[in-house]
Protein backbone atom coordinates (compact mmCIF):
# COMPACT_ATOMS: atom_id res chain seq x y z
CA MET A 1 128.75 -104.11 280.94
CA SER A 2 130.32 -101.27 282.66
CA LYS A 3 131.15 -98.67 280.47
CA ILE A 4 134.59 -96.68 280.71
CA ILE A 5 134.24 -92.73 280.45
CA LEU A 6 136.22 -89.74 280.21
CA ILE A 7 134.71 -86.83 281.64
CA THR A 8 136.90 -83.46 281.49
CA GLY A 9 136.15 -80.71 283.79
CA ALA A 10 134.92 -83.03 286.28
CA SER A 11 136.17 -80.98 289.65
CA ARG A 12 132.59 -79.35 290.10
CA GLY A 13 129.14 -78.75 288.56
CA PHE A 14 128.05 -81.26 285.92
CA GLY A 15 130.90 -82.84 285.42
CA LYS A 16 131.41 -83.85 289.25
CA ILE A 17 127.76 -84.75 289.78
CA TRP A 18 127.62 -87.19 286.51
CA ALA A 19 130.69 -88.66 287.39
CA LYS A 20 129.47 -89.73 290.50
CA ALA A 21 125.72 -91.15 289.29
CA LEU A 22 128.43 -92.89 286.42
CA LEU A 23 130.52 -94.30 289.26
CA GLU A 24 127.31 -95.15 291.65
CA ARG A 25 126.10 -97.36 288.77
CA GLY A 26 129.39 -99.27 288.35
CA ASP A 27 131.03 -97.47 285.20
CA LYS A 28 134.54 -96.53 285.21
CA VAL A 29 135.70 -93.02 285.01
CA ALA A 30 138.59 -91.34 283.84
CA ALA A 31 138.14 -87.78 285.60
CA THR A 32 140.21 -84.63 284.42
CA ALA A 33 140.63 -81.47 286.39
CA ARG A 34 143.26 -78.28 286.44
CA ASN A 35 143.74 -79.69 290.14
CA THR A 36 143.24 -83.55 291.00
CA ALA A 37 142.92 -82.36 294.91
CA ASP A 38 139.32 -81.61 293.39
CA LEU A 39 139.12 -84.89 292.45
CA ASN A 40 140.17 -86.74 296.24
CA ASP A 41 136.58 -87.09 297.25
CA LEU A 42 135.58 -89.67 294.28
CA VAL A 43 138.99 -91.11 294.79
CA GLU A 44 138.00 -91.77 298.57
CA ALA A 45 134.45 -93.10 297.64
CA TYR A 46 134.87 -95.09 294.61
CA GLY A 47 138.55 -96.52 294.56
CA ASP A 48 140.28 -97.83 291.75
CA ALA A 49 136.94 -97.26 289.51
CA VAL A 50 138.35 -93.88 289.26
CA PHE A 51 141.59 -92.70 287.41
CA PRO A 52 142.03 -88.95 288.48
CA LEU A 53 144.26 -87.00 285.81
CA GLN A 54 145.37 -83.47 285.99
CA LEU A 55 144.43 -81.50 282.57
CA ASP A 56 144.72 -77.89 281.04
CA VAL A 57 142.52 -78.78 277.90
CA ASN A 58 144.36 -75.77 276.93
CA ASP A 59 147.14 -77.38 276.21
CA ARG A 60 147.13 -79.67 273.12
CA ASP A 61 149.65 -82.15 273.99
CA ALA A 62 148.67 -82.63 277.53
CA CYS A 63 145.06 -83.72 275.83
CA PHE A 64 146.66 -86.19 273.68
CA SER A 65 148.92 -87.49 276.73
CA VAL A 66 146.02 -88.15 278.84
CA VAL A 67 144.04 -89.51 276.41
CA GLU A 68 146.60 -92.41 275.69
CA LYS A 69 147.14 -92.55 279.73
CA VAL A 70 143.46 -93.28 280.43
CA LYS A 71 143.46 -96.02 276.89
CA GLN A 72 146.76 -98.02 278.73
CA HIS A 73 144.66 -97.66 282.15
CA PHE A 74 141.40 -99.13 281.31
CA GLY A 75 142.25 -100.72 277.54
CA ARG A 76 139.55 -98.54 275.86
CA ILE A 77 137.71 -95.76 276.29
CA ASP A 78 133.90 -96.06 275.41
CA VAL A 79 132.29 -92.51 276.00
CA LEU A 80 134.07 -89.13 276.16
CA ILE A 81 132.53 -86.11 278.05
CA ASN A 82 133.72 -82.95 276.87
CA ASN A 83 132.50 -80.86 279.62
CA ALA A 84 135.80 -78.38 280.74
CA GLY A 85 134.32 -74.70 280.14
CA PHE A 86 133.66 -71.79 281.35
CA GLY A 87 130.99 -68.73 281.11
CA LEU A 88 132.33 -64.75 280.07
CA PHE A 89 129.64 -62.34 281.20
CA GLY A 90 129.51 -59.07 279.57
CA ALA A 91 128.88 -57.06 276.57
CA ILE A 92 131.00 -57.44 273.22
CA GLU A 93 132.17 -53.89 273.27
CA GLU A 94 133.39 -54.77 276.73
CA THR A 95 135.58 -57.85 276.33
CA THR A 96 139.11 -57.74 276.16
CA GLU A 97 141.23 -59.35 273.91
CA GLN A 98 142.68 -61.64 276.59
CA GLN A 99 138.95 -62.32 277.51
CA ALA A 100 137.86 -63.06 274.22
CA ARG A 101 140.93 -65.00 273.53
CA ALA A 102 140.67 -67.14 276.76
CA GLN A 103 137.06 -67.97 276.06
CA MET A 104 137.69 -69.72 272.59
CA GLU A 105 140.62 -71.43 274.26
CA THR A 106 138.64 -73.42 276.66
CA ASN A 107 135.42 -73.73 275.60
CA PHE A 108 136.20 -74.23 271.67
CA PHE A 109 139.94 -75.20 271.09
CA GLY A 110 140.15 -77.10 274.33
CA LEU A 111 137.23 -79.05 273.27
CA LEU A 112 138.37 -79.82 269.95
CA TRP A 113 142.09 -80.66 271.16
CA VAL A 114 140.52 -83.46 273.55
CA THR A 115 137.98 -84.61 270.21
CA GLN A 116 141.14 -84.99 268.14
CA ALA A 117 143.08 -87.01 270.84
CA ILE A 118 140.20 -89.47 271.03
CA VAL A 119 138.61 -89.77 267.41
CA PRO A 120 141.87 -92.45 266.92
CA VAL A 121 140.93 -94.52 269.82
CA MET A 122 137.27 -94.98 269.10
CA ARG A 123 138.24 -95.67 265.34
CA GLU A 124 140.40 -98.08 265.95
CA GLN A 125 137.52 -99.64 268.70
CA GLN A 126 135.26 -99.13 265.90
CA ALA A 127 132.88 -97.89 268.65
CA GLY A 128 132.49 -95.01 270.63
CA HIS A 129 130.14 -91.90 272.12
CA ILE A 130 131.45 -88.12 271.80
CA ILE A 131 129.48 -85.98 274.02
CA GLN A 132 130.23 -82.43 273.75
CA VAL A 133 128.74 -80.00 276.33
CA SER A 134 127.69 -77.15 274.47
CA SER A 135 124.57 -75.09 275.57
CA PHE A 136 121.07 -74.11 274.28
CA LEU A 137 122.92 -71.20 273.67
CA GLY A 138 124.93 -72.91 270.39
CA LEU A 139 121.72 -72.56 268.54
CA VAL A 140 120.17 -69.02 270.00
CA SER A 141 121.90 -66.12 271.47
CA LEU A 142 120.92 -63.82 274.47
CA PRO A 143 122.62 -60.34 275.39
CA VAL A 144 125.27 -60.20 277.81
CA LEU A 145 126.90 -63.52 276.56
CA GLY A 146 128.25 -62.74 273.25
CA LEU A 147 131.71 -64.48 273.36
CA TYR A 148 130.05 -67.76 275.18
CA ASN A 149 127.67 -67.78 272.31
CA ALA A 150 130.21 -67.72 269.90
CA SER A 151 132.34 -70.75 271.70
CA LYS A 152 129.20 -72.68 271.52
CA TYR A 153 127.61 -71.84 268.19
CA ALA A 154 131.64 -72.76 267.27
CA VAL A 155 131.31 -76.32 268.94
CA ASN A 156 128.23 -76.77 267.67
CA GLY A 157 129.28 -76.37 263.75
CA LEU A 158 132.44 -78.60 264.57
CA SER A 159 130.46 -81.15 266.00
CA GLU A 160 127.91 -81.43 263.69
CA THR A 161 130.43 -81.61 261.16
CA LEU A 162 132.23 -84.48 263.41
CA ALA A 163 129.38 -86.83 263.32
CA GLN A 164 129.19 -87.04 259.30
CA GLU A 165 132.92 -87.69 259.03
CA VAL A 166 133.24 -90.26 261.97
CA LYS A 167 129.62 -91.78 261.54
CA GLY A 168 131.39 -94.43 259.53
CA PHE A 169 133.75 -95.55 261.88
CA GLY A 170 131.05 -96.38 264.57
CA ILE A 171 131.57 -93.33 266.61
CA ASN A 172 128.23 -91.18 267.56
CA VAL A 173 128.32 -87.55 268.54
CA SER A 174 125.88 -85.68 270.81
CA LEU A 175 125.76 -82.43 271.71
CA ILE A 176 124.01 -81.43 275.07
CA GLU A 177 122.79 -78.19 275.00
CA PRO A 178 121.35 -77.28 278.35
CA ASN A 179 119.59 -74.15 279.27
CA GLY A 180 120.33 -72.15 282.53
CA PHE A 181 121.35 -74.65 285.36
CA SER A 182 122.31 -73.56 288.84
CA THR A 183 126.20 -74.56 288.97
CA ASP A 184 129.30 -72.75 289.16
CA TRP A 185 128.88 -71.73 285.82
CA SER A 186 127.13 -68.44 286.36
CA GLY A 187 128.95 -68.20 289.80
CA ALA A 188 132.46 -68.84 291.05
CA SER A 189 133.79 -69.97 287.53
CA ALA A 190 132.40 -67.26 285.50
CA ILE A 191 134.50 -63.77 284.35
CA GLN A 192 133.07 -60.79 284.06
CA THR A 193 133.95 -57.68 281.82
CA ALA A 194 134.57 -54.21 283.31
CA PRO A 195 131.09 -52.29 282.62
CA LEU A 196 130.37 -49.94 280.68
CA GLU A 197 127.36 -47.58 281.85
CA ALA A 198 125.63 -47.38 278.19
CA TYR A 199 125.05 -51.33 278.73
CA ALA A 200 123.53 -51.05 282.18
CA PRO A 201 119.91 -51.01 280.75
CA VAL A 202 120.61 -54.18 278.50
CA LYS A 203 122.06 -55.86 281.56
CA LYS A 204 119.14 -54.89 283.60
CA ALA A 205 116.90 -56.06 281.39
CA PHE A 206 118.93 -59.50 280.91
CA PHE A 207 119.14 -60.05 284.51
CA ASP A 208 115.64 -59.03 284.95
CA ALA A 209 114.13 -61.62 283.05
CA SER A 210 115.72 -64.28 284.74
CA THR A 211 113.58 -66.14 287.61
CA PRO A 212 114.24 -68.88 290.22
CA ASP A 213 112.43 -71.35 287.83
CA SER A 214 113.89 -70.59 284.72
CA TRP A 215 117.22 -72.56 286.25
CA GLY A 216 117.38 -76.15 286.05
CA LYS A 217 118.42 -78.39 289.51
CA PRO A 218 122.00 -80.23 288.20
CA GLU A 219 121.44 -83.12 289.82
CA ALA A 220 117.95 -83.37 288.20
CA THR A 221 119.95 -84.16 284.94
CA VAL A 222 121.37 -87.37 286.06
CA PRO A 223 118.40 -89.53 284.62
CA ALA A 224 118.70 -87.87 281.01
CA VAL A 225 122.58 -87.65 280.88
CA LEU A 226 122.21 -91.86 281.35
CA ALA A 227 119.91 -92.41 279.19
CA LEU A 228 121.80 -90.46 276.23
CA ILE A 229 124.78 -92.66 277.55
CA ASP A 230 123.01 -95.78 277.42
CA SER A 231 121.16 -95.31 273.81
CA PRO A 232 121.48 -97.34 271.10
CA LYS A 233 120.87 -94.34 268.93
CA PRO A 234 121.86 -91.23 270.67
CA PRO A 235 120.30 -88.04 269.14
CA LEU A 236 123.17 -85.25 267.76
CA HIS A 237 121.24 -82.46 269.56
CA PHE A 238 120.05 -83.00 273.25
CA LEU A 239 118.25 -79.71 274.64
CA LEU A 240 118.42 -80.34 278.33
CA GLY A 241 115.86 -78.59 280.73
CA LYS A 242 112.53 -77.13 280.14
CA VAL A 243 113.09 -73.57 279.07
CA ALA A 244 115.59 -74.65 276.00
CA LEU A 245 113.08 -76.34 273.46
CA PRO A 246 110.19 -73.65 273.78
CA GLY A 247 112.93 -70.94 273.54
CA VAL A 248 114.80 -72.38 270.57
CA LYS A 249 111.39 -73.11 268.71
CA GLN A 250 110.35 -69.69 269.20
CA VAL A 251 113.66 -68.22 267.75
CA TYR A 252 113.71 -71.01 264.90
CA ALA A 253 109.87 -69.75 263.85
CA GLU A 254 111.17 -66.23 263.61
CA ARG A 255 114.50 -66.85 261.86
CA LEU A 256 112.32 -68.88 259.14
CA ALA A 257 109.53 -65.89 258.71
CA GLU A 258 112.77 -63.69 258.51
CA PHE A 259 114.11 -65.99 255.48
CA ASP A 260 110.53 -66.09 254.06
CA GLU A 261 110.36 -62.38 253.67
CA TRP A 262 113.56 -61.57 251.73
CA ALA A 263 113.30 -65.03 249.92
CA LYS A 264 112.02 -63.45 246.38
CA VAL A 265 115.32 -60.76 246.68
CA ALA A 266 117.72 -63.52 247.70
CA VAL A 267 116.86 -65.98 244.94
CA ASN A 268 117.17 -63.51 242.28
CA ALA A 269 120.81 -63.08 243.78
CA HIS A 270 121.65 -66.33 242.43
CA GLY A 271 121.38 -64.59 238.74
CA HIS A 272 119.80 -67.45 236.93
C-alpha cells in the first residue's frame, strides 16, 4: 500500500531527492517549497501523485493551512519529513541579531509549527511517522556553526520530548542526523556572517579539516531513508553517513570522562 508523505523544503537537496525516490516507487507526495515553480519537474514527471504547495514554514498559520489541504486532498498523512532549513556559517561574535533569529525561526520554529499542525491529524488516525531532519550537530558541535548547532540541539530536545508524548497515539518520531553532505546546504542555500579577522585561524582550521571524503553523496541516502520510512519500529536517532557515528562516539566518550572527573564535586553539591 502506497504511503502519503508530506515533505517540506522539497525544492532542492535532500527534500527533492527523497521526494523523487518516493514517487518513483509509487508513494504519493505533498511537496512544499517557498516557490512552487521549483516543483514543476516533479509534477511533469509524476502528475497527480504530486501535490505541490507553496509554504514558508516561518508562517505558523500557513503551516496549519497546508497540513489541512494535504489531509483533504489525500485523505490521510502517513509520514511527515520536516526538511526545510538552512545553514548559517560564522563565529558567534560575528552573528547579527537578524541572522540569529532567522536561523532559529526557520530551523526550529518552522519545524515546530509543522509538527504542531501534523500531530492532531496523526493522533486522529492513531498512526503516523514524524521525521525531523536534524543533524549530527544536534548531538555534537563544531566551530563556525554556532547558531546552526543551537537550532539543531533545539530540534533534538523538542523531538525527544515529542516522541514520549505521542507514543501512545501510535505516532513514531525519528531524527535524521546527517553528517556533511554535498547539497546546497553549504553552498547556495547558506548564509555567511561578516568576518572578523580574529576568527580567521579558527575558520581556517575548520575548513582545512574538511576533505572531499568527509562529505557524503546526497543520492546515496535514498535506500537508508526508505528503510527508515518502511521500518515498523523506526529509531528515534538515525545518524546518516560514515562520519557522524565515530564523531559522536568520540565526543560522548570525552563527555562521560569529564562527568566522572567532576562527579565527586557534583554529588557533594546535592547536600545530603
